[in-house]
């Protein structure tokens, strides 16, 4: 072999898409891809299925404007009004004031609902009964009231977990504080509805319903035409509501055609009142602010607050000094030192100062008595008693005075805290005061502007006479405007493809497994062959014996043939089989490659060098107390450790008991001698080594071998294992390395595979390819 150790794994910076890898990802995840497609499109279907149809009714109205106010010299005002009249009429149509005029219609106040098996539908003008409310003052607004017909003349009304009553058609029935009369609808035909209930809408709810579903928009500015649209889940109700709006609008317009500007003037008047109220609020605020803060000049108040804080700080300092001096004075009194410090004398009451002076005098007298009389005499003790009493009295008075000073100090501290809080609020108050002043000025200017506009509209109010015509009455739509089924289904289909695209892309980027021979070609190491995956179950015998016509067996024969190109000069071969990690099929390949070689009339022995991990081969029965480990320590001869297989010329030597130093055992001469003796006896010596990515035992065995067969497993071995192989070859200067890709998925109908015995009804036994 030459130049096989010249490893190159360079690749272009931007690799093209690996379609083999993409096929594997699609094959392994087709269930998830299909599930994503099904789920998203099912969601789209459910949205369509459980969304009520919405229908829209349309009508068109033309607005004619006659202007007779040019002679007043206000042509510009009128022309501007003519241009903007459409916008004004749209605001009127959509206003709560106008829509409130149609709330008294009982057809809209009461909704009869049929409870379906999927959706609830409103039975507009087709319910089982018509309802009339006799008393508007009740508490059952916006609450479902369930209706059930008992007989042809009677019915039952009930509320969930509430009141229940029965009554007859045409007679007043009471449900709590609700009084109503039901008239039977003889044209009603029951369908597959589960139940029925009706709802009495409050004015607010009904008004919100009208505003939410009503749309008014200009159709042609030059022709002064409007389009009014209304949406509802019931097409007949949508048309009925729109007809009511059109008729109410015409009636409203006829009443107001000579009072259009009056309405604007009234609006301006109301707006002026609002602004007046707001300005009054600001004026009240300014007045309250002045009374509360005792000033209208915040800068001057701020200055006064700072001066007050400084005064309080001075007083606190003086009070703290007095307390300290009083403490010193108390300590002096305890030590019979009755001298009053000058710094505190002025702060002491006059009586207390006199007492301390008297103490000083008595103390001097006592000192004089010591010179003339004994301390145990009555005179001396009397003087001492007098001093003690006065001293106690003085200390008590001084302590009380000190307590008063401390209270005063606390009061001053609280005063300072209050002033500081007030000082901290001044900036916010100043900001708020300034902001309100600005708003007040703005409202003042706005007020003057509105006053001017009011005067102008009062001049022009007699010059405009609007007239309205219905160009197209309210239509009924048989086709719902929503949900848009095609759009939703299209979005579902597109989203499923987009999500699947990103899902496959993420899987593609996250997949770092070897899944094709082309990836091994990046390493300039001969590829001995590939072993496809199989559907057969493993048996107790050799796989190549149990399934001789399988694709796996044929692949192993091809590998046996390829081994002929690696003939050693001696004609004998030591084949080391290794991999990066366990589970890549190393032991399976070793066992069945040995079987294939034995079937070609060669003497073959398989040696398990993985002394760290005990293996269970269903093909071989062996004594676990002896094996390679005991041979290398010369406890047994290798001949005593041979185990027979199903083939007479195929033998097996187990790893033996686990030693504490498997790596050191392979470094000794005993291992070389052991391999040499096997070579002299067998045509092929197959070494099943430990994974070289985990321990170094396998590398020592690979150095002793004529051929090193490095196993990768498709969709299991990581791409970084190729770098590991490159590192091993570069470091150990190995030139007899060849690779093999195990468990390669069969893509489609590969030529020739139909000849082999592959039963598709048998599941894949993946543990076949694990060490």
PDB file of N, CA, C and O in Angstrom, residues 55-91:
ATOM      1  N   UNK A  55     -72.426  37.443   6.489  1.00  0.00           N
ATOM      2  CA  UNK A  55     -73.000  37.973   5.251  1.00  0.00           C
ATOM      3  C   UNK A  55     -73.051  39.489   5.344  1.00  0.00           C
ATOM      4  O   UNK A  55     -73.151  40.059   6.434  1.00  0.00           O
ATOM      5  N   UNK A  56     -72.974  40.125   4.190  1.00  0.00           N
ATOM      6  CA  UNK A  56     -72.969  41.587   4.145  1.00  0.00           C
ATOM      7  C   UNK A  56     -74.035  42.080   3.184  1.00  0.00           C
ATOM      8  O   UNK A  56     -74.156  41.599   2.053  1.00  0.00           O
ATOM      9  N   UNK A  57     -74.815  43.027   3.669  1.00  0.00           N
ATOM     10  CA  UNK A  57     -75.832  43.676   2.847  1.00  0.00           C
ATOM     11  C   UNK A  57     -75.386  45.095   2.543  1.00  0.00           C
ATOM     12  O   UNK A  57     -74.854  45.784   3.429  1.00  0.00           O
ATOM     13  N   UNK A  58     -75.596  45.563   1.289  1.00  0.00           N
ATOM     14  CA  UNK A  58     -75.120  46.876   0.847  1.00  0.00           C
ATOM     15  C   UNK A  58     -76.277  47.712   0.303  1.00  0.00           C
ATOM     16  O   UNK A  58     -77.225  47.169  -0.288  1.00  0.00           O
ATOM     17  N   UNK A  59     -76.161  49.016   0.497  1.00  0.00           N
ATOM     18  CA  UNK A  59     -77.101  49.959  -0.119  1.00  0.00           C
ATOM     19  C   UNK A  59     -76.327  51.212  -0.502  1.00  0.00           C
ATOM     20  O   UNK A  59     -75.247  51.473   0.054  1.00  0.00           O
ATOM     21  N   UNK A  60     -76.891  51.973  -1.451  1.00  0.00           N
ATOM     22  CA  UNK A  60     -76.245  53.196  -1.917  1.00  0.00           C
ATOM     23  C   UNK A  60     -77.211  54.370  -1.778  1.00  0.00           C
ATOM     24  O   UNK A  60     -78.404  54.245  -2.097  1.00  0.00           O
ATOM     25  N   UNK A  61     -76.683  55.504  -1.309  1.00  0.00           N
ATOM     26  CA  UNK A  61     -77.481  56.710  -1.076  1.00  0.00           C
ATOM     27  C   UNK A  61     -76.806  57.892  -1.760  1.00  0.00           C
ATOM     28  O   UNK A  61     -75.578  58.027  -1.696  1.00  0.00           O
ATOM     29  N   UNK A  62     -77.619  58.719  -2.415  1.00  0.00           N
ATOM     30  CA  UNK A  62     -77.106  59.926  -3.059  1.00  0.00           C
ATOM     31  C   UNK A  62     -77.523  61.140  -2.253  1.00  0.00           C
ATOM     32  O   UNK A  62     -78.666  61.257  -1.828  1.00  0.00           O
ATOM     33  N   UNK A  63     -76.576  62.038  -2.070  1.00  0.00           N
ATOM     34  CA  UNK A  63     -76.816  63.268  -1.314  1.00  0.00           C
ATOM     35  C   UNK A  63     -76.745  64.451  -2.283  1.00  0.00           C
ATOM     36  O   UNK A  63     -75.718  64.682  -2.916  1.00  0.00           O
ATOM     37  N   UNK A  64     -77.868  65.175  -2.410  1.00  0.00           N
ATOM     38  CA  UNK A  64     -77.914  66.387  -3.237  1.00  0.00           C
ATOM     39  C   UNK A  64     -77.860  67.612  -2.331  1.00  0.00           C
ATOM     40  O   UNK A  64     -78.534  67.683  -1.301  1.00  0.00           O
ATOM     41  N   UNK A  65     -77.067  68.631  -2.738  1.00  0.00           N
ATOM     42  CA  UNK A  65     -76.877  69.827  -1.920  1.00  0.00           C
ATOM     43  C   UNK A  65     -77.241  71.052  -2.743  1.00  0.00           C
ATOM     44  O   UNK A  65     -76.737  71.231  -3.849  1.00  0.00           O
ATOM     45  N   UNK A  66     -78.121  71.864  -2.208  1.00  0.00           N
ATOM     46  CA  UNK A  66     -78.468  73.135  -2.833  1.00  0.00           C
ATOM     47  C   UNK A  66     -77.964  74.266  -1.960  1.00  0.00           C
ATOM     48  O   UNK A  66     -78.193  74.284  -0.756  1.00  0.00           O
ATOM     49  N   UNK A  67     -77.255  75.211  -2.561  1.00  0.00           N
ATOM     50  CA  UNK A  67     -76.676  76.312  -1.795  1.00  0.00           C
ATOM     51  C   UNK A  67     -77.271  77.622  -2.260  1.00  0.00           C
ATOM     52  O   UNK A  67     -77.318  77.921  -3.452  1.00  0.00           O
ATOM     53  N   UNK A  68     -77.791  78.399  -1.320  1.00  0.00           N
ATOM     54  CA  UNK A  68     -78.396  79.696  -1.636  1.00  0.00           C
ATOM     55  C   UNK A  68     -77.834  80.788  -0.730  1.00  0.00           C
ATOM     56  O   UNK A  68     -78.504  81.761  -0.427  1.00  0.00           O
ATOM     57  N   UNK A  69     -76.644  80.663  -0.313  1.00  0.00           N
ATOM     58  CA  UNK A  69     -76.095  81.611   0.672  1.00  0.00           C
ATOM     59  C   UNK A  69     -74.963  82.455   0.114  1.00  0.00           C
ATOM     60  O   UNK A  69     -74.257  83.102   0.855  1.00  0.00           O
ATOM     61  N   UNK A  70     -74.777  82.439  -1.235  1.00  0.00           N
ATOM     62  CA  UNK A  70     -73.641  83.174  -1.788  1.00  0.00           C
ATOM     63  C   UNK A  70     -73.785  84.677  -1.583  1.00  0.00           C
ATOM     64  O   UNK A  70     -72.790  85.398  -1.469  1.00  0.00           O
ATOM     65  N   UNK A  71     -75.054  85.113  -1.549  1.00  0.00           N
ATOM     66  CA  UNK A  71     -75.221  86.549  -1.434  1.00  0.00           C
ATOM     67  C   UNK A  71     -74.807  87.096  -0.092  1.00  0.00           C
ATOM     68  O   UNK A  71     -74.676  88.307   0.100  1.00  0.00           O
ATOM     69  N   UNK A  72     -74.572  86.225   0.848  1.00  0.00           N
ATOM     70  CA  UNK A  72     -74.145  86.696   2.163  1.00  0.00           C
ATOM     71  C   UNK A  72     -72.648  86.934   2.233  1.00  0.00           C
ATOM     72  O   UNK A  72     -72.121  87.328   3.256  1.00  0.00           O
ATOM     73  N   UNK A  73     -71.939  86.646   1.132  1.00  0.00           N
ATOM     74  CA  UNK A  73     -70.497  86.863   1.121  1.00  0.00           C
ATOM     75  C   UNK A  73     -69.720  85.785   1.841  1.00  0.00           C
ATOM     76  O   UNK A  73     -68.621  86.040   2.334  1.00  0.00           O
ATOM     77  N   UNK A  74     -70.294  84.617   1.947  1.00  0.00           N
ATOM     78  CA  UNK A  74     -69.613  83.519   2.655  1.00  0.00           C
ATOM     79  C   UNK A  74     -69.506  82.306   1.727  1.00  0.00           C
ATOM     80  O   UNK A  74     -69.694  81.174   2.115  1.00  0.00           O
ATOM     81  N   UNK A  75     -69.149  82.579   0.472  1.00  0.00           N
ATOM     82  CA  UNK A  75     -69.059  81.532  -0.542  1.00  0.00           C
ATOM     83  C   UNK A  75     -68.056  80.470  -0.162  1.00  0.00           C
ATOM     84  O   UNK A  75     -68.294  79.279  -0.326  1.00  0.00           O
ATOM     85  N   UNK A  76     -66.918  80.860   0.379  1.00  0.00           N
ATOM     86  CA  UNK A  76     -65.883  79.899   0.734  1.00  0.00           C
ATOM     87  C   UNK A  76     -66.365  78.934   1.794  1.00  0.00           C
ATOM     88  O   UNK A  76     -66.123  77.731   1.737  1.00  0.00           O
ATOM     89  N   UNK A  77     -67.092  79.466   2.767  1.00  0.00           N
ATOM     90  CA  UNK A  77     -67.589  78.614   3.850  1.00  0.00           C
ATOM     91  C   UNK A  77     -68.532  77.556   3.312  1.00  0.00           C
ATOM     92  O   UNK A  77     -68.459  76.379   3.633  1.00  0.00           O
ATOM     93  N   UNK A  78     -69.471  77.966   2.430  1.00  0.00           N
ATOM     94  CA  UNK A  78     -70.446  77.036   1.877  1.00  0.00           C
ATOM     95  C   UNK A  78     -69.767  75.995   1.004  1.00  0.00           C
ATOM     96  O   UNK A  78     -70.088  74.817   1.047  1.00  0.00           O
ATOM     97  N   UNK A  79     -68.821  76.441   0.164  1.00  0.00           N
ATOM     98  CA  UNK A  79     -68.133  75.493  -0.705  1.00  0.00           C
ATOM     99  C   UNK A  79     -67.360  74.456   0.114  1.00  0.00           C
ATOM    100  O   UNK A  79     -67.363  73.271  -0.181  1.00  0.00           O
ATOM    101  N   UNK A  80     -66.706  74.916   1.167  1.00  0.00           N
ATOM    102  CA  UNK A  80     -66.003  73.963   2.026  1.00  0.00           C
ATOM    103  C   UNK A  80     -66.976  72.988   2.661  1.00  0.00           C
ATOM    104  O   UNK A  80     -66.699  71.802   2.799  1.00  0.00           O
ATOM    105  N   UNK A  81     -68.154  73.478   3.005  1.00  0.00           N
ATOM    106  CA  UNK A  81     -69.154  72.612   3.595  1.00  0.00           C
ATOM    107  C   UNK A  81     -69.636  71.581   2.578  1.00  0.00           C
ATOM    108  O   UNK A  81     -69.860  70.415   2.916  1.00  0.00           O
ATOM    109  N   UNK A  82     -69.774  72.002   1.319  1.00  0.00           N
ATOM    110  CA  UNK A  82     -70.213  71.073   0.286  1.00  0.00           C
ATOM    111  C   UNK A  82     -69.182  69.967   0.065  1.00  0.00           C
ATOM    112  O   UNK A  82     -69.534  68.816  -0.184  1.00  0.00           O
ATOM    113  N   UNK A  83     -67.909  70.329   0.135  1.00  0.00           N
ATOM    114  CA  UNK A  83     -66.855  69.336  -0.080  1.00  0.00           C
ATOM    115  C   UNK A  83     -66.836  68.310   1.038  1.00  0.00           C
ATOM    116  O   UNK A  83     -66.649  67.113   0.825  1.00  0.00           O
ATOM    117  N   UNK A  84     -67.057  68.765   2.256  1.00  0.00           N
ATOM    118  CA  UNK A  84     -66.924  67.893   3.416  1.00  0.00           C
ATOM    119  C   UNK A  84     -68.244  67.321   3.918  1.00  0.00           C
ATOM    120  O   UNK A  84     -68.280  66.702   4.978  1.00  0.00           O
ATOM    121  N   UNK A  85     -69.309  67.551   3.149  1.00  0.00           N
ATOM    122  CA  UNK A  85     -70.611  67.102   3.636  1.00  0.00           C
ATOM    123  C   UNK A  85     -70.685  65.584   3.725  1.00  0.00           C
ATOM    124  O   UNK A  85     -71.359  65.024   4.605  1.00  0.00           O
ATOM    125  N   UNK A  86     -69.997  64.869   2.835  1.00  0.00           N
ATOM    126  CA  UNK A  86     -70.022  63.401   2.878  1.00  0.00           C
ATOM    127  C   UNK A  86     -69.427  62.882   4.181  1.00  0.00           C
ATOM    128  O   UNK A  86     -69.987  61.982   4.821  1.00  0.00           O
ATOM    129  N   UNK A  87     -68.299  63.468   4.556  1.00  0.00           N
ATOM    130  CA  UNK A  87     -67.682  63.041   5.809  1.00  0.00           C
ATOM    131  C   UNK A  87     -68.600  63.325   6.989  1.00  0.00           C
ATOM    132  O   UNK A  87     -68.717  62.512   7.917  1.00  0.00           O
ATOM    133  N   UNK A  88     -69.298  64.455   6.935  1.00  0.00           N
ATOM    134  CA  UNK A  88     -70.224  64.779   8.023  1.00  0.00           C
ATOM    135  C   UNK A  88     -71.380  63.808   8.093  1.00  0.00           C
ATOM    136  O   UNK A  88     -71.790  63.380   9.176  1.00  0.00           O
ATOM    137  N   UNK A  89     -71.933  63.438   6.923  1.00  0.00           N
ATOM    138  CA  UNK A  89     -73.054  62.497   6.906  1.00  0.00           C
ATOM    139  C   UNK A  89     -72.623  61.098   7.354  1.00  0.00           C
ATOM    140  O   UNK A  89     -73.382  60.387   8.007  1.00  0.00           O
ATOM    141  N   UNK A  90     -71.399  60.703   7.006  1.00  0.00           N
ATOM    142  CA  UNK A  90     -70.887  59.400   7.466  1.00  0.00           C
ATOM    143  C   UNK A  90     -70.795  59.371   8.986  1.00  0.00           C
ATOM    144  O   UNK A  90     -71.162  58.389   9.637  1.00  0.00           O
ATOM    145  N   UNK A  91     -70.328  60.470   9.549  1.00  0.00           N
ATOM    146  CA  UNK A  91     -70.249  60.549  11.004  1.00  0.00           C
ATOM    147  C   UNK A  91     -71.636  60.468  11.628  1.00  0.00           C
ATOM    148  O   UNK A  91     -71.820  59.845  12.675  1.00  0.00           O
TER     149      UNK A  91
END
